[in-house]
Tab-separated table of N, CA and C in Angstrom:
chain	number	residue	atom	x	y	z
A	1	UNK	N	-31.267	88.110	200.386
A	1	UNK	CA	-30.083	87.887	199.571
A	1	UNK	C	-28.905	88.667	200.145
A	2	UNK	N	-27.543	88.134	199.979
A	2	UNK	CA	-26.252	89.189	200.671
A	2	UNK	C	-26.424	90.102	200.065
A	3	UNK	N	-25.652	91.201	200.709
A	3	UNK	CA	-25.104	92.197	200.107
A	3	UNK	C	-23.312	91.928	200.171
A	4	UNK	N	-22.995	91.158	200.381
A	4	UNK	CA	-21.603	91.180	200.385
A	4	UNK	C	-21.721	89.452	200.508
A	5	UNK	N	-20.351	88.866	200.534
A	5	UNK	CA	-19.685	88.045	200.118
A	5	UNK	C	-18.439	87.501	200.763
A	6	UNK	N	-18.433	85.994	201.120
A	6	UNK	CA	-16.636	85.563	202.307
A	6	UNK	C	-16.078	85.585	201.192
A	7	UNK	N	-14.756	85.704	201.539
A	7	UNK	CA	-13.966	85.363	200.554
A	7	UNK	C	-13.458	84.554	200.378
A	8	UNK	N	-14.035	82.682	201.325
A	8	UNK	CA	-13.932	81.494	200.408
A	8	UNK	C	-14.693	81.803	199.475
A	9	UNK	N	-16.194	82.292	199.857
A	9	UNK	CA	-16.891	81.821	198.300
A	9	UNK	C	-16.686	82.749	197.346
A	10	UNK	N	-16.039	83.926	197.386
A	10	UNK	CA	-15.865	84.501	196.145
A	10	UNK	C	-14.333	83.477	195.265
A	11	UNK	N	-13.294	83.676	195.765
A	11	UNK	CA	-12.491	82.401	195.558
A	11	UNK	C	-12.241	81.725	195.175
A	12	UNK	N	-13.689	80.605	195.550
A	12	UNK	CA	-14.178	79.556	194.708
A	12	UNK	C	-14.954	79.939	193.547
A	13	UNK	N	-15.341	81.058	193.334
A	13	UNK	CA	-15.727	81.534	192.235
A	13	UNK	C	-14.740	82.076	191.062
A	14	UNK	N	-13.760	82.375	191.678
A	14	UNK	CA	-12.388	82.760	190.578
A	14	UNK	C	-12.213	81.534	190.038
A	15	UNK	N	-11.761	80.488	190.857
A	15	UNK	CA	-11.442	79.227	190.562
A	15	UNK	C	-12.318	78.269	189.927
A	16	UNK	N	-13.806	78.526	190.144
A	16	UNK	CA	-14.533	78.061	188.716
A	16	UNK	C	-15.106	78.548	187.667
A	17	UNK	N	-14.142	79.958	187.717
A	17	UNK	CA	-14.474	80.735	186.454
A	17	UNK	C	-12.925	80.170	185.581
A	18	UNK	N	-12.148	79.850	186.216
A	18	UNK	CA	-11.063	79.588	185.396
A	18	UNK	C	-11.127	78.174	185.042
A	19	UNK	N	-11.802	77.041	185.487
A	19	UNK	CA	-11.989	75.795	185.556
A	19	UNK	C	-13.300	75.817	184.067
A	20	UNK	N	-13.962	76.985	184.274
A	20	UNK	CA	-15.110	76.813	183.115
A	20	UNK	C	-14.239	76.911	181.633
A	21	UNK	N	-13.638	78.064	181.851
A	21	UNK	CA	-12.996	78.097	180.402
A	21	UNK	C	-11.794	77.296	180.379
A	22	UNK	N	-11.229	76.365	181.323
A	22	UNK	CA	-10.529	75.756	180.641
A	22	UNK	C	-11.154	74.602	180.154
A	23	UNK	N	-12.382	74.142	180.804
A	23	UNK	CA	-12.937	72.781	179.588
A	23	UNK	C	-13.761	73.432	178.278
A	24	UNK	N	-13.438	74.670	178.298
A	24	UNK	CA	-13.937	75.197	176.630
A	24	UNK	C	-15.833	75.040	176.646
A	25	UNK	N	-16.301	74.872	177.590
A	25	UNK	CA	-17.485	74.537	177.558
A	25	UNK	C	-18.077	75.900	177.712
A	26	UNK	N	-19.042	76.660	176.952
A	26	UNK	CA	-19.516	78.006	176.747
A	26	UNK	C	-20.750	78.288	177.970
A	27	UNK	N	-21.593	76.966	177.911
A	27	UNK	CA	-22.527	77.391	178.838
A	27	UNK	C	-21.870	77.438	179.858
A	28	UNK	N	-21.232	76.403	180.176
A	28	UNK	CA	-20.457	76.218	181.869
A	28	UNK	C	-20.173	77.431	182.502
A	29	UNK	N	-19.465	78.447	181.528
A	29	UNK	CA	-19.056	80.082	181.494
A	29	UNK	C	-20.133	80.229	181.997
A	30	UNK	N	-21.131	80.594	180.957
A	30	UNK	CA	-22.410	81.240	181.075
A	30	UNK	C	-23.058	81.071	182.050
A	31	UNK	N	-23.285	80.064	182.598
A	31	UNK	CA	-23.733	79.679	183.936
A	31	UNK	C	-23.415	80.510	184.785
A	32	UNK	N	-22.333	81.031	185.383
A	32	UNK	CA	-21.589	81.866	186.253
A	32	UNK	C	-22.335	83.126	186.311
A	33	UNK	N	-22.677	83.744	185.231
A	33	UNK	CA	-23.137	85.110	184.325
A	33	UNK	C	-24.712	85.458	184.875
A	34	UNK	N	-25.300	86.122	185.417
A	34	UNK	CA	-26.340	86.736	185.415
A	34	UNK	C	-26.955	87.520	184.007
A	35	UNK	N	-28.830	87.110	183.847
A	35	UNK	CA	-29.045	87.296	182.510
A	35	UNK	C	-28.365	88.485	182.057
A	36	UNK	N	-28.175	89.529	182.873
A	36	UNK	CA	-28.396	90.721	182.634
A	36	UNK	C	-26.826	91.316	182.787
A	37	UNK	N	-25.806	90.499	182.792
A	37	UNK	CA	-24.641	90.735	182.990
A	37	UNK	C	-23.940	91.422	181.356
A	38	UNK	N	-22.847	92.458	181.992
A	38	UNK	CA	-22.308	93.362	180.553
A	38	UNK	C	-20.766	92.702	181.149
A	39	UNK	N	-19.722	92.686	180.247
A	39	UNK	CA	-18.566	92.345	179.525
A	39	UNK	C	-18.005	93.499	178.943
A	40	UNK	N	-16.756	94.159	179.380
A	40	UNK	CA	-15.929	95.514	178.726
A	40	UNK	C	-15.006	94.806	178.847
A	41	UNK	N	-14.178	94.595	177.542
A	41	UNK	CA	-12.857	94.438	177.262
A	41	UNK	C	-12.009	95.151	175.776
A	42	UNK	N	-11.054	95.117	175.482
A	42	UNK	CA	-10.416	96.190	174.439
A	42	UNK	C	-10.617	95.380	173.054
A	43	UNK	N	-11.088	93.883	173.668
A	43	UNK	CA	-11.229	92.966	172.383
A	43	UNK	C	-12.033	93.093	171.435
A	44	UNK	N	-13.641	93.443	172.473
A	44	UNK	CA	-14.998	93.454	172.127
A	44	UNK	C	-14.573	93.796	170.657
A	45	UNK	N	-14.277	94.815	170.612
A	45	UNK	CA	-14.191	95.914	169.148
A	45	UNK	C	-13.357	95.155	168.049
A	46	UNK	N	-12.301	94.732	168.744
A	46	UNK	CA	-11.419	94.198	167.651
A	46	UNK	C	-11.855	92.687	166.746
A	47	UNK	N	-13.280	91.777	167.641
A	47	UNK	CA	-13.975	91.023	167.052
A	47	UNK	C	-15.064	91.124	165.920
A	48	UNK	N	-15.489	92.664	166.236
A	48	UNK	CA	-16.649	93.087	166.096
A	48	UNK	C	-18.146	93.066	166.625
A	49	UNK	N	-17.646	93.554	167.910
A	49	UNK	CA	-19.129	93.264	168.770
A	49	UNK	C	-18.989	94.633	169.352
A	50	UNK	N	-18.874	95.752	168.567
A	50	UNK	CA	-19.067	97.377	169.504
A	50	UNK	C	-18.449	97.843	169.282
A	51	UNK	N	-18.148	99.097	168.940
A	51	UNK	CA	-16.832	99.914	169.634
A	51	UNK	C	-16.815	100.145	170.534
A	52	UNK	N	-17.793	100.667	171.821
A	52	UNK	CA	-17.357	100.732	172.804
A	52	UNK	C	-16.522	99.917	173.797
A	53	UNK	N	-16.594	98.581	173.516
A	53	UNK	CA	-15.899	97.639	173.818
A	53	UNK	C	-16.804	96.950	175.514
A	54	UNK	N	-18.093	96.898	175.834
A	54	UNK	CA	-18.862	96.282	176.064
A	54	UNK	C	-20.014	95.913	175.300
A	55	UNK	N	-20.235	94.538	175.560
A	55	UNK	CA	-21.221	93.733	175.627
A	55	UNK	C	-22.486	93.755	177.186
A	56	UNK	N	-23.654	93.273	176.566
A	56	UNK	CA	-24.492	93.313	177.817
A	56	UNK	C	-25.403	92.177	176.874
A	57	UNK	N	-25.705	91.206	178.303
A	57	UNK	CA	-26.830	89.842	178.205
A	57	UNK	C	-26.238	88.825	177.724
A	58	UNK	N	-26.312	87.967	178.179
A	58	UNK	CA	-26.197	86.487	178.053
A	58	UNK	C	-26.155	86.315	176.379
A	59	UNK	N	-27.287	86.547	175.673
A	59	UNK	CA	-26.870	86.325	174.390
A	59	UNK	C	-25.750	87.032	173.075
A	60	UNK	N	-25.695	88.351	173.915
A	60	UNK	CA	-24.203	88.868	173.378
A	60	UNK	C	-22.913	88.608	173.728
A	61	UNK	N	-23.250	87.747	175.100
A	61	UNK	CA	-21.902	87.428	175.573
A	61	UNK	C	-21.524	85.723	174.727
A	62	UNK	N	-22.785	85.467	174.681
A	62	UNK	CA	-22.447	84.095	174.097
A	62	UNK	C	-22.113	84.362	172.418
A	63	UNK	N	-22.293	85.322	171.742
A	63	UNK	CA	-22.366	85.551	170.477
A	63	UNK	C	-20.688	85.827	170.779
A	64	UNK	N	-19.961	87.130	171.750
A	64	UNK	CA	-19.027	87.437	171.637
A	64	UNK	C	-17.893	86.099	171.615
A	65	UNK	N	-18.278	85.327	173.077
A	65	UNK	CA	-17.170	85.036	172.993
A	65	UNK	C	-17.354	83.390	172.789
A	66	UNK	N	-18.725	83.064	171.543
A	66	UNK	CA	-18.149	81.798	170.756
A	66	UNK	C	-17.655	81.870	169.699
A	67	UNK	N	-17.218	83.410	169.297
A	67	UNK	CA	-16.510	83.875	168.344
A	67	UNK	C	-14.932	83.660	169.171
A	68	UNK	N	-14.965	84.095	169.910
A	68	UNK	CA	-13.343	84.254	170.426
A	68	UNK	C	-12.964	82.500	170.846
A	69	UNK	N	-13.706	81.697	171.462
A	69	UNK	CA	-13.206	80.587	171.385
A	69	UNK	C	-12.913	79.742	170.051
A	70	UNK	N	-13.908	80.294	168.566
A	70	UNK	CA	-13.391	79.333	167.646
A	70	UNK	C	-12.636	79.724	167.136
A	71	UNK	N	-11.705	80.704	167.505
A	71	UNK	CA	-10.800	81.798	167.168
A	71	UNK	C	-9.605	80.812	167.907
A	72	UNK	N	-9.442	80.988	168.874
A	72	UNK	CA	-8.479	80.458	170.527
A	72	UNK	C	-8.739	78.879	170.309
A	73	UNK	N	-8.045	78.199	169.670
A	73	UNK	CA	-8.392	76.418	170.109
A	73	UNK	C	-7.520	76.114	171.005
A	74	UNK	N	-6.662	76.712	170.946
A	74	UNK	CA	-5.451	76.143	172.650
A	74	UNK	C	-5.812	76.990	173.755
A	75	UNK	N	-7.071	78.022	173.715
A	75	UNK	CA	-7.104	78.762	174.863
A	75	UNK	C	-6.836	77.685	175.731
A	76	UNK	N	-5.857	78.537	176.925
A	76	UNK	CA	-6.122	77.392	178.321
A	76	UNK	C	-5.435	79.084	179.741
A	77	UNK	N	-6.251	79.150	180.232
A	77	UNK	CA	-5.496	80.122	181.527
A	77	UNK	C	-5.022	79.093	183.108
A	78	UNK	N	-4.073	79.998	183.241
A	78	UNK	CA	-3.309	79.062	184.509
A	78	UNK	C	-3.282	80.495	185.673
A	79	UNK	N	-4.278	80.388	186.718
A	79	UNK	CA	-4.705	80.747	187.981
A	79	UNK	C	-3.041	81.541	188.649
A	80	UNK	N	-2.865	82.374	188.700
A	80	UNK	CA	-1.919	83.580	189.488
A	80	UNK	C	-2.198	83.447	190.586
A	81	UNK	N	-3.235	84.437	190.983
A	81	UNK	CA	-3.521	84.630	192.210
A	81	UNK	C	-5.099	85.333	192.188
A	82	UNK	N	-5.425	85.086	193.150
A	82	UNK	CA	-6.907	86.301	193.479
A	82	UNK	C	-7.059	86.678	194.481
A	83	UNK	N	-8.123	87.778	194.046
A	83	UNK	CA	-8.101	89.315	195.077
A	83	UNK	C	-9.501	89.086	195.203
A	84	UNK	N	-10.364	89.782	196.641
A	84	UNK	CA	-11.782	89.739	196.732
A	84	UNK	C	-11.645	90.893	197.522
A	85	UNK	N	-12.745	91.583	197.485
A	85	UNK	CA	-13.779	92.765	197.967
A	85	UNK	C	-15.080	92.180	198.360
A	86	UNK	N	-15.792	92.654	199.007
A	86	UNK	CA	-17.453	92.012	199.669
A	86	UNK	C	-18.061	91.621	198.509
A	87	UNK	N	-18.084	92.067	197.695
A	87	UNK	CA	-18.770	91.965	196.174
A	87	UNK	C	-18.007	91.712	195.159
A	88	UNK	N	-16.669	91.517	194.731
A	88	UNK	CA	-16.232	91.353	193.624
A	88	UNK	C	-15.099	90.026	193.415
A	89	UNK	N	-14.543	89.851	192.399
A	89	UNK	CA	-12.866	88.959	192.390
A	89	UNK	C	-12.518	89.456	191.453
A	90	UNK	N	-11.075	89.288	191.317
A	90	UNK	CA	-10.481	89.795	190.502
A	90	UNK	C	-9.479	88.479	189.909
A	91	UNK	N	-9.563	87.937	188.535
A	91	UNK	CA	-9.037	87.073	188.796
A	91	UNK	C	-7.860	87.124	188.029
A	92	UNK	N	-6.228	86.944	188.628
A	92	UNK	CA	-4.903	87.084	187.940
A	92	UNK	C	-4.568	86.137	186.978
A	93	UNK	N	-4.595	86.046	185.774
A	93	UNK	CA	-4.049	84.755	185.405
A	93	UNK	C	-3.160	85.043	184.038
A	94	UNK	N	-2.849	83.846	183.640
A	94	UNK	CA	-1.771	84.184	182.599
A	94	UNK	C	-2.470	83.017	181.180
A	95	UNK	N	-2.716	83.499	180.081
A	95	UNK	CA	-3.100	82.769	179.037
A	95	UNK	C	-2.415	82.003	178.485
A	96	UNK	N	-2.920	80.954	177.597
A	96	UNK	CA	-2.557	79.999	176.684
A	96	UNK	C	-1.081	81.080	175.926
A	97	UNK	N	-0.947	82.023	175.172
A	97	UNK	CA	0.134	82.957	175.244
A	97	UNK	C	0.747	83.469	175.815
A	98	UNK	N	0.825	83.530	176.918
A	98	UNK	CA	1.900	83.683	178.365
A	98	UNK	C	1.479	85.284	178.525
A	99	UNK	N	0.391	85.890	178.031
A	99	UNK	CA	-0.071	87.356	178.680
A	99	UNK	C	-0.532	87.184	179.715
A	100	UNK	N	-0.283	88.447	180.662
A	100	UNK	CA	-0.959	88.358	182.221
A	100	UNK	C	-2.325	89.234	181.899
A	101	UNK	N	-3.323	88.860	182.516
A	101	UNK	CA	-4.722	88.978	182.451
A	101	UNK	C	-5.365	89.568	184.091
A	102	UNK	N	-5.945	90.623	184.093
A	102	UNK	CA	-6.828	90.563	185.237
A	102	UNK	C	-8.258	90.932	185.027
A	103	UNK	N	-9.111	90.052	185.617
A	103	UNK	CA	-10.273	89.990	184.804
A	103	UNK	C	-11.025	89.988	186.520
A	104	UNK	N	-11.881	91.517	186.222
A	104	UNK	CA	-12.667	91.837	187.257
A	104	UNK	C	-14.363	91.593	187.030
A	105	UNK	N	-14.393	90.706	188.243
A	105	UNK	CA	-16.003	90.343	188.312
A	105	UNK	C	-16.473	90.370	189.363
A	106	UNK	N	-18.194	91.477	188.941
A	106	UNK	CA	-18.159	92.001	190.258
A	106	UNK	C	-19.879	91.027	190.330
A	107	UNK	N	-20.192	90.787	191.601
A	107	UNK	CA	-21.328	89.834	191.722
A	107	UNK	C	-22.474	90.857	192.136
A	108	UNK	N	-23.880	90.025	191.671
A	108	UNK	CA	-25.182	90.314	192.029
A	108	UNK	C	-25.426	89.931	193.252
A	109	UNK	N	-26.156	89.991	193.773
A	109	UNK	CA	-27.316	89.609	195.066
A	109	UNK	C	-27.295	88.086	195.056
A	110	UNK	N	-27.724	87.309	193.817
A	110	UNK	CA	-27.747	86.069	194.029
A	110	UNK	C	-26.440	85.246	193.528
A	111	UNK	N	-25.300	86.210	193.570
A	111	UNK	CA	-24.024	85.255	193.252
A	111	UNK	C	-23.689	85.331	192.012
A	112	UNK	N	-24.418	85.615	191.023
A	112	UNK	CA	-24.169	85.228	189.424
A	112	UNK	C	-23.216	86.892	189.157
A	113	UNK	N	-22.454	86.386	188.259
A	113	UNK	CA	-21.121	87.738	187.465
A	113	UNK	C	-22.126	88.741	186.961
A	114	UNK	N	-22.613	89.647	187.488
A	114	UNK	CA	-23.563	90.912	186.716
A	114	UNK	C	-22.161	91.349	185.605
A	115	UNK	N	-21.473	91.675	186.029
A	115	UNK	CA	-20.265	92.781	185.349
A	115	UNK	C	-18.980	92.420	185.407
A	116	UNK	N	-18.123	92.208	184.564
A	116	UNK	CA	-16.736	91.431	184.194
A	116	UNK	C	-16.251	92.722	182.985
A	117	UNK	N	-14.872	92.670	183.744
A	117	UNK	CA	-13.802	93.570	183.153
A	117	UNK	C	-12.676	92.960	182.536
A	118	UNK	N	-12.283	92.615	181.570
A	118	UNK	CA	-10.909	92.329	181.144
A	118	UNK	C	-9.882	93.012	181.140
A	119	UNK	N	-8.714	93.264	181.739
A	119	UNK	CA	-8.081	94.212	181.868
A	119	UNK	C	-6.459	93.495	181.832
A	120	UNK	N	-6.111	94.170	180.406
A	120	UNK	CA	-4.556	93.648	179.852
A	120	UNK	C	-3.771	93.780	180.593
A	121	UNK	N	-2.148	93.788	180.405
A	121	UNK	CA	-1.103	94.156	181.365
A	121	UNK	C	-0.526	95.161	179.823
A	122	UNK	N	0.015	96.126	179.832
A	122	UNK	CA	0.600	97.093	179.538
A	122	UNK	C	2.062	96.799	178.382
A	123	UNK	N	2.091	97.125	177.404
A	123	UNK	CA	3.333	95.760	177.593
A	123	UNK	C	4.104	97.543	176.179
């Protein structure tokens, strides 16, 4: 298995992480996600899934955020730009509310998102 990663295919991985949530389809997301993958964002808490503000496993991530989609019915993100490292993407984008978003995902061995960061812009 790699230990690192080109950065077409990480890339193409920004770009069908943003393609998943814009058809609203949860598994499609999930798919991307390794079982064992954790989720830190400032939201977690404000839904009620932690205070610490991660999630970990597939079924907390799906608990978290089919709460946040029936929440979001116009979610839609529109692709900025992206950044890659041997192992990670970072993906820039701007939401259905015109906030800028950078959302860091860093990959396993076999490709799937172990660990995803949501990370606001400052405002």
């Amino acid at each position: 298995m790699p230990d690192h990663f080109e950065p077409p295919q990480l890339a193409a991985l920004g770009r069908d992480w943003i393609a998943a949530w814009n058809s609203r389809d949860l598994e499609r997301v999930l798919a991307l996600y390794a079982e064992d993958a954790e989720m830190t964002s400032d939201r977690i808490p404000a839904l009620g899934f932690g205070e610490s503000g991660t999630v970990r496993g597939k079924d907390a991530l799906r608990a978290y955020w089919g709460t946040a989609l029936a929440k979001l019915p116009g979610l839609h993100f529109e692709l900025i730009e992206l950044f890659v490292s041997p192992d990670s993407v970072v993906v820039f984008y701007r939401n259905e509310r015109g906030k800028r978003i950078c959302e860091y995902l860093r990959l396993d061995a076999a490709g799937k998102i172990r660990q995803g960061s949501a990370n606001h812009a400052v405002e």
